[in-house]
Short mmCIF file of C-alpha atoms in Angstrom, two decimals:
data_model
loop_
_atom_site.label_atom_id
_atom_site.label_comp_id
_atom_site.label_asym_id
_atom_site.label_seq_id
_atom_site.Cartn_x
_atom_site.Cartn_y
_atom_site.Cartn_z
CA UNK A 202 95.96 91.77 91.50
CA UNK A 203 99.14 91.39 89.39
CA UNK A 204 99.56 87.81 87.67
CA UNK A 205 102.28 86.58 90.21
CA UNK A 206 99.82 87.12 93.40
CA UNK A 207 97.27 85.49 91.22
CA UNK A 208 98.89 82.28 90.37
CA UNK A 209 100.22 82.00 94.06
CA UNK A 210 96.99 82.28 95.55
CA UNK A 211 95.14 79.67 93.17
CA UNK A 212 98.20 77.57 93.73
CA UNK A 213 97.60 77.62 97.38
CA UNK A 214 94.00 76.85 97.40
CA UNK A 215 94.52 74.19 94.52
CA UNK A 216 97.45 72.28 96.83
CA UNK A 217 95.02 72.27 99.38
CA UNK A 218 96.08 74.73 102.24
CA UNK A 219 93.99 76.35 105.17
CA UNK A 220 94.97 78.70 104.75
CA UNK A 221 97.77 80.70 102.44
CA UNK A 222 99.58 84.03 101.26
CA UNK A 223 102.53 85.45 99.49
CA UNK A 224 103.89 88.87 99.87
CA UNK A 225 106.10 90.17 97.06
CA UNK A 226 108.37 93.13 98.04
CA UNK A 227 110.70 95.28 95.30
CA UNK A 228 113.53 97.29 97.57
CA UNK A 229 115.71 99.82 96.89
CA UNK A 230 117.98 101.65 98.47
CA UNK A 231 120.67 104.48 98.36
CA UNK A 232 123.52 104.75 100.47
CA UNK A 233 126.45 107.52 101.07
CA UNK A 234 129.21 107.32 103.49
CA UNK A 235 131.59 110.38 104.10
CA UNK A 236 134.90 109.94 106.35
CA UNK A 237 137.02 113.22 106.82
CA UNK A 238 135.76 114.57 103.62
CA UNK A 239 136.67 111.69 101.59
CA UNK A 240 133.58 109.67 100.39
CA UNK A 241 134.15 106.42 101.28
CA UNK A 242 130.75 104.71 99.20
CA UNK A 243 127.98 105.15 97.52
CA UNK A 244 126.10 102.31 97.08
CA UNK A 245 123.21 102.09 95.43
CA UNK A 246 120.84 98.60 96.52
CA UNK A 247 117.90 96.79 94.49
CA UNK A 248 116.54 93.18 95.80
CA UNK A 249 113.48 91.94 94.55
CA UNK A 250 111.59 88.94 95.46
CA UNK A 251 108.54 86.98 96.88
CA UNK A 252 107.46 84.65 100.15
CA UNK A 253 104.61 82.73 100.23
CA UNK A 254 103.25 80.55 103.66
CA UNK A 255 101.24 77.64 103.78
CA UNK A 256 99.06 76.93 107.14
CA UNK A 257 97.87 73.15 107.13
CA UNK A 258 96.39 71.27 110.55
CA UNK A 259 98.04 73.88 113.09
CA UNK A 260 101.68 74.09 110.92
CA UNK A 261 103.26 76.51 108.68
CA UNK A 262 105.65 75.78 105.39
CA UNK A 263 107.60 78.36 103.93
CA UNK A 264 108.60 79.34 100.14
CA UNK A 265 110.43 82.23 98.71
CA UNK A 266 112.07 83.13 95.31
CA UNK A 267 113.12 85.65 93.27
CA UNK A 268 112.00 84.20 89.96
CA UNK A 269 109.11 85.94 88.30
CA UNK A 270 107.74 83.25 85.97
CA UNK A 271 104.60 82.40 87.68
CA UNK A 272 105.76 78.57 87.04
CA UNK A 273 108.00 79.02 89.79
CA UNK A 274 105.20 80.40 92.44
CA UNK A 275 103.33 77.22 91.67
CA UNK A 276 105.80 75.31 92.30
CA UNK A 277 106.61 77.63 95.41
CA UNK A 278 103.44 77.19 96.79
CA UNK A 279 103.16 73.22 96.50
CA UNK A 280 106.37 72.76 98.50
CA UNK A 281 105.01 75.63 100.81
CA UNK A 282 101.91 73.22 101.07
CA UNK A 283 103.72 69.88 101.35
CA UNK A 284 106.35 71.36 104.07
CA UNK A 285 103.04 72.39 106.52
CA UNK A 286 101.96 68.88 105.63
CA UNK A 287 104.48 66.89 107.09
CA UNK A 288 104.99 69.43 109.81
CA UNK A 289 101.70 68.87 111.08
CA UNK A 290 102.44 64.94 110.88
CA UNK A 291 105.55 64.95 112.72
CA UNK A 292 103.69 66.37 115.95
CA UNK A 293 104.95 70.32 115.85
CA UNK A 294 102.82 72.01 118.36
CA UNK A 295 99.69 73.03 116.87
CA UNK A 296 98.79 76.94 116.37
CA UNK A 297 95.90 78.66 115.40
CA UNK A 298 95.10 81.29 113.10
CA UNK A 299 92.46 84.56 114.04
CA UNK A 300 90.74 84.98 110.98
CA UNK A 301 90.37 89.06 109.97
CA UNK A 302 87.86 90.57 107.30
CA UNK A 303 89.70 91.10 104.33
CA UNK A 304 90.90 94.41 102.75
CA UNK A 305 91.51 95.18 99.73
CA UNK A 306 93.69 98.45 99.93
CA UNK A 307 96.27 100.68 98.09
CA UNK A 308 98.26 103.05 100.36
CA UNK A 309 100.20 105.58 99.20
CA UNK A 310 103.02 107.27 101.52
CA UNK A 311 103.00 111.08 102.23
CA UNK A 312 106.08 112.30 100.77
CA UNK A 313 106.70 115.63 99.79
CA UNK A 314 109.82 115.20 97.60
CA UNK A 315 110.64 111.63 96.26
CA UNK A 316 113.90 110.66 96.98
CA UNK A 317 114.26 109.08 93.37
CA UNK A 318 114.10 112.21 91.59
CA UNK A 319 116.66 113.80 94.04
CA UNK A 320 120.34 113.24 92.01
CA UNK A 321 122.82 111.33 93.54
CA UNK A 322 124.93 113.99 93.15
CA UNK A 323 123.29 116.03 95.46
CA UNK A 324 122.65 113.48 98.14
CA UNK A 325 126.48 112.89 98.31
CA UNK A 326 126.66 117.14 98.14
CA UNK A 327 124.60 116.63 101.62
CA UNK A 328 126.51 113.81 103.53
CA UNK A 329 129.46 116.33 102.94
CA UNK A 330 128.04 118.99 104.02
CA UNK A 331 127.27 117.18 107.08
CA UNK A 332 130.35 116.14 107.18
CA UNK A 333 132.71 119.25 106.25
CA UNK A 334 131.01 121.45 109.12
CA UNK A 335 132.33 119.15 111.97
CA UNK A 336 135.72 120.55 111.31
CA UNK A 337 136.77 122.50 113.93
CA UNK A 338 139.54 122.35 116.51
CA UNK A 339 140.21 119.18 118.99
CA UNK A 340 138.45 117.51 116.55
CA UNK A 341 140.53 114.04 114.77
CA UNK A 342 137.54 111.88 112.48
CA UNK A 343 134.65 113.21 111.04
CA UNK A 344 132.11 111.12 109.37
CA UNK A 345 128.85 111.84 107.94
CA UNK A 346 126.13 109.39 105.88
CA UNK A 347 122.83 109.37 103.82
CA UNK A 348 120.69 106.26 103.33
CA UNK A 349 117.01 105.31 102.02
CA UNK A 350 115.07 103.59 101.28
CA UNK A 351 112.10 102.68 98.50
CA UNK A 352 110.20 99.61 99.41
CA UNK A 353 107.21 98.43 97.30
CA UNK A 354 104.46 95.77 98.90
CA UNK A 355 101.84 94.03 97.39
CA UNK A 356 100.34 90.94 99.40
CA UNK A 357 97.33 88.74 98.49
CA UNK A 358 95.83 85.90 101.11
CA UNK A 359 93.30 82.51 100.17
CA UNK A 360 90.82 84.83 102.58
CA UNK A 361 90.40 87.01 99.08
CA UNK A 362 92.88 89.89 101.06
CA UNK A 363 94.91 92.02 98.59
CA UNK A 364 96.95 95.32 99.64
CA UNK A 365 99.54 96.75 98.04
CA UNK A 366 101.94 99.62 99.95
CA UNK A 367 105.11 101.59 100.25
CA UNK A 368 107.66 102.22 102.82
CA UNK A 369 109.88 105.20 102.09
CA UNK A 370 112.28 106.06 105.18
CA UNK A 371 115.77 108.80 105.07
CA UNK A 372 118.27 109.33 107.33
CA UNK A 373 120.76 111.47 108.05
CA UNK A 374 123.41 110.99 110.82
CA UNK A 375 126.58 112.52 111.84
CA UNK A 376 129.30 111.21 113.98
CA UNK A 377 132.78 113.46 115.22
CA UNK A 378 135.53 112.13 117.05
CA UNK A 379 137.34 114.75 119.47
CA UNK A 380 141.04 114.28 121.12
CA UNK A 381 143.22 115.91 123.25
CA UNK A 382 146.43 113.71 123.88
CA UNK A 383 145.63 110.65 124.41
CA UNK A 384 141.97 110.83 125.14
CA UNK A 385 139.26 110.45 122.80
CA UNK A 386 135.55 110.98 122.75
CA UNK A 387 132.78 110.52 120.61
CA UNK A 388 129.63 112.26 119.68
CA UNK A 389 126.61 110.69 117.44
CA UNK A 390 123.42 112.57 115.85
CA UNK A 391 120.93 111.19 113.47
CA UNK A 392 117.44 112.64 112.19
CA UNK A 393 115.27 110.14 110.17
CA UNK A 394 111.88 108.90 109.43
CA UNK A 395 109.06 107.53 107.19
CA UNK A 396 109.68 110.95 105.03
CA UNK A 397 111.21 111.95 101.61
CA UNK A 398 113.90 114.41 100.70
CA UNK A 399 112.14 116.95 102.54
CA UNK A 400 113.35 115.62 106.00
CA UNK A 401 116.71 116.79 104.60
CA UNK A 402 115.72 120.10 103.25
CA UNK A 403 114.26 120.72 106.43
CA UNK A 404 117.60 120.14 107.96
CA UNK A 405 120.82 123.21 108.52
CA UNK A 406 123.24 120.35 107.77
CA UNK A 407 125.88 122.92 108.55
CA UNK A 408 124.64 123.58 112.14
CA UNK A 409 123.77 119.69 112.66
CA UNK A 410 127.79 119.13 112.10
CA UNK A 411 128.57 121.75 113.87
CA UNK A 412 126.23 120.77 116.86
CA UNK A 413 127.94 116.87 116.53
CA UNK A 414 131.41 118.41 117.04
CA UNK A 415 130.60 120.64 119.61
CA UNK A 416 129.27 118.02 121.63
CA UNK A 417 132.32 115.79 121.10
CA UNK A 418 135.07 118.64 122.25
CA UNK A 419 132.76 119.35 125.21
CA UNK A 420 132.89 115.57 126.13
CA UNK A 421 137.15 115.63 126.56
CA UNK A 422 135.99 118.14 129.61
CA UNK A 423 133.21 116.00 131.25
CA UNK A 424 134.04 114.38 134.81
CA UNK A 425 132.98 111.37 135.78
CA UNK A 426 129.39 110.85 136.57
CA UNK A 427 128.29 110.15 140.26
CA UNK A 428 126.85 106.57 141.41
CA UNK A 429 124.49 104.87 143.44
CA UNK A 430 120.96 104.91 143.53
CA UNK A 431 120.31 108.02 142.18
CA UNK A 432 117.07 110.59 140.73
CA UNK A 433 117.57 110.48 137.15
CA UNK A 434 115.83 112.46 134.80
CA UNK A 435 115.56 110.58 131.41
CA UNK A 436 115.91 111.81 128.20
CA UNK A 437 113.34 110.77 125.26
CA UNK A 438 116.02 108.25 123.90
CA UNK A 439 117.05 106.72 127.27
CA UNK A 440 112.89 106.64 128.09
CA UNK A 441 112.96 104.84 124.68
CA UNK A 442 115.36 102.13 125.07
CA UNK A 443 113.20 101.18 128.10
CA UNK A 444 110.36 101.29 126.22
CA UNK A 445 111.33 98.96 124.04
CA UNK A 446 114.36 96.97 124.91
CA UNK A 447 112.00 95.78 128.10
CA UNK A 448 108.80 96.71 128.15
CA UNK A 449 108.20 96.43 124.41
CA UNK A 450 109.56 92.77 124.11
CA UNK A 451 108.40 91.33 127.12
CA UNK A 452 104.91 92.33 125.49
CA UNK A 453 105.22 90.58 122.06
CA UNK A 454 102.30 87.86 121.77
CA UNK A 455 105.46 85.24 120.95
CA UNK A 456 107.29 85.73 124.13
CA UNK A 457 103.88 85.66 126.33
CA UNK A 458 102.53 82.30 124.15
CA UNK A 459 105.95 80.52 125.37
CA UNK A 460 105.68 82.19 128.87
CA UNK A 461 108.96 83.88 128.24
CA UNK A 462 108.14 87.07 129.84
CA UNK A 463 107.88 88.79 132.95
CA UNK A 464 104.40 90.06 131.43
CA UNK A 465 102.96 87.30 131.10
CA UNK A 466 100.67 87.31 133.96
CA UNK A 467 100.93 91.26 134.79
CA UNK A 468 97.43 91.87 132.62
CA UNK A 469 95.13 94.43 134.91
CA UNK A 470 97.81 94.98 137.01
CA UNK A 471 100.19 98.25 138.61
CA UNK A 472 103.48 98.29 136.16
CA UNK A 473 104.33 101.67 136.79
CA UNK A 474 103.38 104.92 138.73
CA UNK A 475 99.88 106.48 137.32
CA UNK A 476 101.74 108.80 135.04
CA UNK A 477 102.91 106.22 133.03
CA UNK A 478 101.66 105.58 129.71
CA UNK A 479 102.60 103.20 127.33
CA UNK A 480 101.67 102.70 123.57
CA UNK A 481 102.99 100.71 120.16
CA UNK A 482 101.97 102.74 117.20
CA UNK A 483 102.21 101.95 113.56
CA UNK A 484 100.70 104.94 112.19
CA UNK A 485 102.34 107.08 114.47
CA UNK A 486 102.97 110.03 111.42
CA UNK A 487 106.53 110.50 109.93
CA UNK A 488 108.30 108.17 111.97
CA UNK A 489 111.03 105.44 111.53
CA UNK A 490 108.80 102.30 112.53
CA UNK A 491 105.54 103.30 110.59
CA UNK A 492 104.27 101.17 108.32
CA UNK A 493 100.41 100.83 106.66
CA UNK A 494 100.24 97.42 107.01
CA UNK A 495 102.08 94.70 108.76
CA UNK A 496 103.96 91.31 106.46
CA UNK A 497 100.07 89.69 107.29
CA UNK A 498 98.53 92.58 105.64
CA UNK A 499 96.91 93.59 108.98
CA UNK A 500 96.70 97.50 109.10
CA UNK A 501 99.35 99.35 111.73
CA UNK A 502 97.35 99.98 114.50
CA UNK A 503 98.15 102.11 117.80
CA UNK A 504 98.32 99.65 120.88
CA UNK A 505 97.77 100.87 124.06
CA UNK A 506 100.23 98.42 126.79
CA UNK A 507 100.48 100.54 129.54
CA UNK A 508 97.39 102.88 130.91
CA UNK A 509 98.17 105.17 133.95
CA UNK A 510 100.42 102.43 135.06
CA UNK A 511 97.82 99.50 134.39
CA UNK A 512 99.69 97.03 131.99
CA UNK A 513 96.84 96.54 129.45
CA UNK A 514 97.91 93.96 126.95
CA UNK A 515 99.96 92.15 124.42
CA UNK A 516 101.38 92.99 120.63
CA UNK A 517 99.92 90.78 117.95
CA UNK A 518 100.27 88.70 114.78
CA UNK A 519 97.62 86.40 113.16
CA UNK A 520 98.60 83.20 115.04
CA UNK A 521 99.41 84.90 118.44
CA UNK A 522 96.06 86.75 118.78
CA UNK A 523 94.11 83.23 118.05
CA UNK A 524 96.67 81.70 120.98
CA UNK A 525 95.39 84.79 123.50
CA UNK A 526 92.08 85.17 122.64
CA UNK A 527 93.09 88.69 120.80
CA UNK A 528 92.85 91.16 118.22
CA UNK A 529 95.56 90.93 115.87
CA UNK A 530 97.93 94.20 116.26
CA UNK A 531 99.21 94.78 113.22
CA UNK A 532 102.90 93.41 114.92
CA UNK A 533 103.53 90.72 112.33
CA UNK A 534 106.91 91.30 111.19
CA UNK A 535 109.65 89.76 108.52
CA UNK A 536 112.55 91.08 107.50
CA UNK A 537 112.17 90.37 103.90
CA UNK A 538 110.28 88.12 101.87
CA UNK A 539 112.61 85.09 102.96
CA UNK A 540 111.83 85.36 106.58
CA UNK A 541 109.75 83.72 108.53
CA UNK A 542 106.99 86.08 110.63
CA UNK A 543 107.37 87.41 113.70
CA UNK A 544 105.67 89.32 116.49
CA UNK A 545 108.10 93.10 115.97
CA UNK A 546 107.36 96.27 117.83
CA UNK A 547 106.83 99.68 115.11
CA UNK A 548 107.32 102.44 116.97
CA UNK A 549 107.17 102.09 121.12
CA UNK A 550 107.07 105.25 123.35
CA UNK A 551 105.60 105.97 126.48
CA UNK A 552 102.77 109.38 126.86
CA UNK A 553 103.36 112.59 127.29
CA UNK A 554 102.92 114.15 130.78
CA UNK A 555 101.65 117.17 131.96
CA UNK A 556 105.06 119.35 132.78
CA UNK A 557 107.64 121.46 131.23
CA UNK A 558 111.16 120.03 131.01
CA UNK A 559 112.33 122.86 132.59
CA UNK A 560 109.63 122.08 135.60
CA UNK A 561 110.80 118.73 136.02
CA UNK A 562 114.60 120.41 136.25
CA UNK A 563 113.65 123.39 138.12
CA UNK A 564 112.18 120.72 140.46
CA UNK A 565 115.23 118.26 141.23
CA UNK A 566 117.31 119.06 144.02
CA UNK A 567 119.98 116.46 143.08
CA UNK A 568 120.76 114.21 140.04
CA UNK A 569 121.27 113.79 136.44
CA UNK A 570 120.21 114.23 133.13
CA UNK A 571 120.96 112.06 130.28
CA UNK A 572 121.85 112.63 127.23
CA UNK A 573 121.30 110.41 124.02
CA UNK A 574 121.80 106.99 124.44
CA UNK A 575 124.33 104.30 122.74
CA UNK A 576 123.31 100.76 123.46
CA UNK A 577 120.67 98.84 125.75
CA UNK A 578 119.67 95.62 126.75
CA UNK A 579 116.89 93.23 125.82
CA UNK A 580 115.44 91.05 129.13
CA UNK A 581 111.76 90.13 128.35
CA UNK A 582 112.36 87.14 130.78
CA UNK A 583 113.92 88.33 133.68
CA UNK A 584 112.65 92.40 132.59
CA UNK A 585 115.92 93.98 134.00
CA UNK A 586 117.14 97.37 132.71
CA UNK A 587 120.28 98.39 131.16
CA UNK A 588 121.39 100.89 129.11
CA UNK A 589 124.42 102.98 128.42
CA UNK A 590 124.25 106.78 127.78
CA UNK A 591 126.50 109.10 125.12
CA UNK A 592 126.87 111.69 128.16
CA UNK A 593 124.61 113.49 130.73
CA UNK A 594 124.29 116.51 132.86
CA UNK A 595 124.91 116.48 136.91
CA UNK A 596 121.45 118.40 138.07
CA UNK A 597 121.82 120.62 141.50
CA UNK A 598 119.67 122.71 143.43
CA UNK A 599 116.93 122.59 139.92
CA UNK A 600 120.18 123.57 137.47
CA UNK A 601 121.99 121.61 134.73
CA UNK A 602 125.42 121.85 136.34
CA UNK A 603 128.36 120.21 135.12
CA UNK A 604 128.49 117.67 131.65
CA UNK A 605 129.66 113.86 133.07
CA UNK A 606 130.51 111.08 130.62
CA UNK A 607 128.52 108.18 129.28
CA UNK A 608 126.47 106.17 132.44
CA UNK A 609 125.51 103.02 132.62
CA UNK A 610 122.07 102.60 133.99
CA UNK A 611 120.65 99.64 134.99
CA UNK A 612 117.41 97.92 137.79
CA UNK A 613 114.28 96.74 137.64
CA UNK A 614 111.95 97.98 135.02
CA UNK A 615 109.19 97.53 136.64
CA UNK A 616 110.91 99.34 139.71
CA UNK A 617 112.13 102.13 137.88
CA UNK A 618 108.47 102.55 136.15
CA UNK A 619 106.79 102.67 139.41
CA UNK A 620 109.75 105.43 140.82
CA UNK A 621 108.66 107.97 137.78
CA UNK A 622 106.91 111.28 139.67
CA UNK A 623 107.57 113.67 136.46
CA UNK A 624 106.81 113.33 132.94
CA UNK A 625 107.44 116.34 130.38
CA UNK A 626 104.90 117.33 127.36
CA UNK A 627 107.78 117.21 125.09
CA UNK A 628 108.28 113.75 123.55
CA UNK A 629 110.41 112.71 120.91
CA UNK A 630 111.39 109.35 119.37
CA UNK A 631 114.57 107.92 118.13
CA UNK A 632 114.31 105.92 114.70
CA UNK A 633 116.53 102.45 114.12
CA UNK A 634 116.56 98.78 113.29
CA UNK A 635 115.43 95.76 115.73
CA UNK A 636 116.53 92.45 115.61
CA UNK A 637 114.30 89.43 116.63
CA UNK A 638 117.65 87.88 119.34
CA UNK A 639 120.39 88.36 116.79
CA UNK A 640 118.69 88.43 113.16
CA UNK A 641 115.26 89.36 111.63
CA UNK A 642 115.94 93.26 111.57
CA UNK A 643 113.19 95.34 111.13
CA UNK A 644 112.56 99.62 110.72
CA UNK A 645 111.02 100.98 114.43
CA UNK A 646 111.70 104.00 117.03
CA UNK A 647 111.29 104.59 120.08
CA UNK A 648 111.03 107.35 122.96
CA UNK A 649 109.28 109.10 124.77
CA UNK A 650 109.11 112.27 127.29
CA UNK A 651 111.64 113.11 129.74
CA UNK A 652 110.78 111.37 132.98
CA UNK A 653 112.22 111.58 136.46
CA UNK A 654 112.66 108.49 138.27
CA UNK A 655 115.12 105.95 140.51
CA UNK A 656 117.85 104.59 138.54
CA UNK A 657 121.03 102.60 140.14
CA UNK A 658 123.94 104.95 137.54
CA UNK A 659 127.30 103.59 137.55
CA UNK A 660 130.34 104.29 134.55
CA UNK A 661 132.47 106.86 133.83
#
């Protein structure tokens, strides 16, 4: 244990708390940007600091600092101490803490080629590439972007807990606007993960520019999609962004300790058809939302919430599993180290299935396909669905017909779950940031297989 997790953690104890922990994080990060072959920044990011908590009589106080005289902690974790104090007199509702056996842990990623010995020379050389192979005809703006980054954990707890980890996570993402006249479209591609410089070795950055243009020229041709009520076969990002813009926050222990969801009560019961699967995984290998241990030092875990349509339970932190009756999750999530915890999703998807995508297709008399998504909507209260697609397919007599523009899909999730009759093999998740409401962002993905369901489309 390093002398500043040290001092904290006698500090704690000394000023009397429950219970108390501090979790100091080093992060760096490297940035490029490319815009029509001109790069635009490179930015290169280092923030270092430390948070320590303070659980006293059902209340929590909060310290954080970037100081590394161990003075500082001490004082940190008095003022941590005193804040719970007078929290817990004032009358804040009491919670409870779920004790876990401590671990004392080092966890190494599995990286092939560490990004920090990569030159930044040749990580802007690969945002251009990227970015010099959308040119092609019809198109106006190309743009093109590298970013990762190198985060460094260690975390020590009064219940003699000490881990220490590391985050690495690249990505790689492309974006070409097309014209013709006055009409424009847009196309978007990104590949990324918990991975090194491998992920973009393993990449033809030539081809995955070319592919991003392509896709925007074929958009300025794309009719309008149809709309109604419709059968809908959804790609592994659209399948995510239900995942986890509904399903996934209506299950976080937070929202169901409030009564906030449409979960709440739904434990045991029919969510979805039988071949509907549902799971939160934080050691789910390679991608965006892994992690080795959550900002409570409880190991990632893989959470099953859905089972053959059977909603089986909640996401967890410390304090939510002790309000439920649970097993922490391994869903306790900050930001940084001047955040407060929250219950965060890691990487949501629902199961495979049993078919080909080209069965479910083959299979569809009449519909669409989507294609990549852009934006959806969180509603763990009221757990209505919307989200908006980059483009889609019309489907017709089992054949991808003609490309349609961006939908807008929205209904019931629970509806819409309970509609699915087709679920592919092939699953694939999408990697990004999540925001607790409007702040707190955090690494996940999510995705899934391609399912065929009812979903009211509209846009266009």
């Amino acid at each position: 244990m390093t002398e500043l997790s040290s001092a904290a953690v006698r500090a704690l104890d000394k000023a009397g708390a429950q219970f108390g922990d501090v979790r100091i994080e080093d992060r760096a990060g490297f940035v490029v940007r490319i815009a029509n072959e001109q790069v635009q920044s490179v930015n290169e990011i280092h923030r270092r600091g430390w948070g320590l908590r303070a659980f006293m009589d059902g209340a929590w106080g909060y310290a954080s600092g970037t100081s590394w005289d161990s003075a500082a902690v001490v004082e940190a974790a008095r003022t941590a101490v005193a804040i719970a104090r007078g929290g817990a007199a004032s009358g804040v509702p009491k919670s409870k803490l779920r004790r876990m056996p401590s671990s004392r842990k080092t966890d190494k990623p599995r990286i092939k080629i560490e990004p920090r010995d990569v030159s930044a020379e040749e990580k802007v050389a690969a945002a251009m590439e990227a970015c010099r192979a959308q040119r092609r005809d019809g198109i106006a703006n190309t743009n093109a972007s590298y970013n990762e980054s190198d985060w460094r954990f260690e975390l020590a707890n009064t219940w003699s807990a000490h881990v220490r980890w590391r985050e690495v996570r690249v990505r790689v993402a492309g974006q070409a606007v097309a014209r013709e006249g006055d009409h424009r479209e847009a196309a978007y591609e990104f590949r990324d993960g918990t991975a090194g410089w491998e992920l973009v070795k393993a990449l033809d950055l030539g081809e995955f520019g070319r592919r991003v243009a392509g896709e925007a020229v074929e958009m300025l041709a794309a009719e309008k999609p149809p709309a109604g009520l419709l059968t809908v076969v959804t790609d592994p990002g659209v399948s995510g962004v239900l995942a986890h813009e509904v399903m996934g926050h209506a299950s976080e222990g937070d929202e169901i300790v409030k009564s906030r969801s449409f979960l709440t009560h739904q434990i045991g019961k029919k969510v979805g058809s039988s071949l509907v699967t549902m799971y939160d995984d934080g050691t789910y290998p390679g991608a965006h939302g892994s992690i080795p241990f959550d900002a409570e030092g409880t190991p990632a875990h893989k959470t099953t919430v859905i089972e053959r349509g059977i909603y089986r339970g909640f996401l967890h932190s410390l304090e939510t599993s002790a309000a439920l009756g649970a097993r922490p999750t391994g869903n306790g999530r900050a930001q940084d180290f001047g955040r407060r915890v929250w219950v965060r999703m890691t990487n949501t998807y629902f199961g495979p299935g049993k078919d080909r995508r080209e069965e479910i297709l083959e299979d569809t008399k009449s519909g669409v396909l989507t294609k990549s998504w852009i934006s959806g909507m969180e509603d763990p209260v009221g757990g209505a669905f919307q989200a908006v697609t980059q483009s889609g397919f019309r489907i017709q007599k089992g054949e991808v017909a003609g490309r349609v523009r961006g939908m807008t899909l929205t209904g019931s999730a629970l509806s819409i779950l309970k509609s699915v009759d087709r679920v592919s093999r092939e699953i694939h998740l999408d990697g990004g940031s999540c925001g607790k409401g409007e702040e707190d962002y955090v690494p996940v993905a999510a995705g899934g297989p391609y399912m065929r369901c009812k979903i009211v489309v509209g846009g266009g």
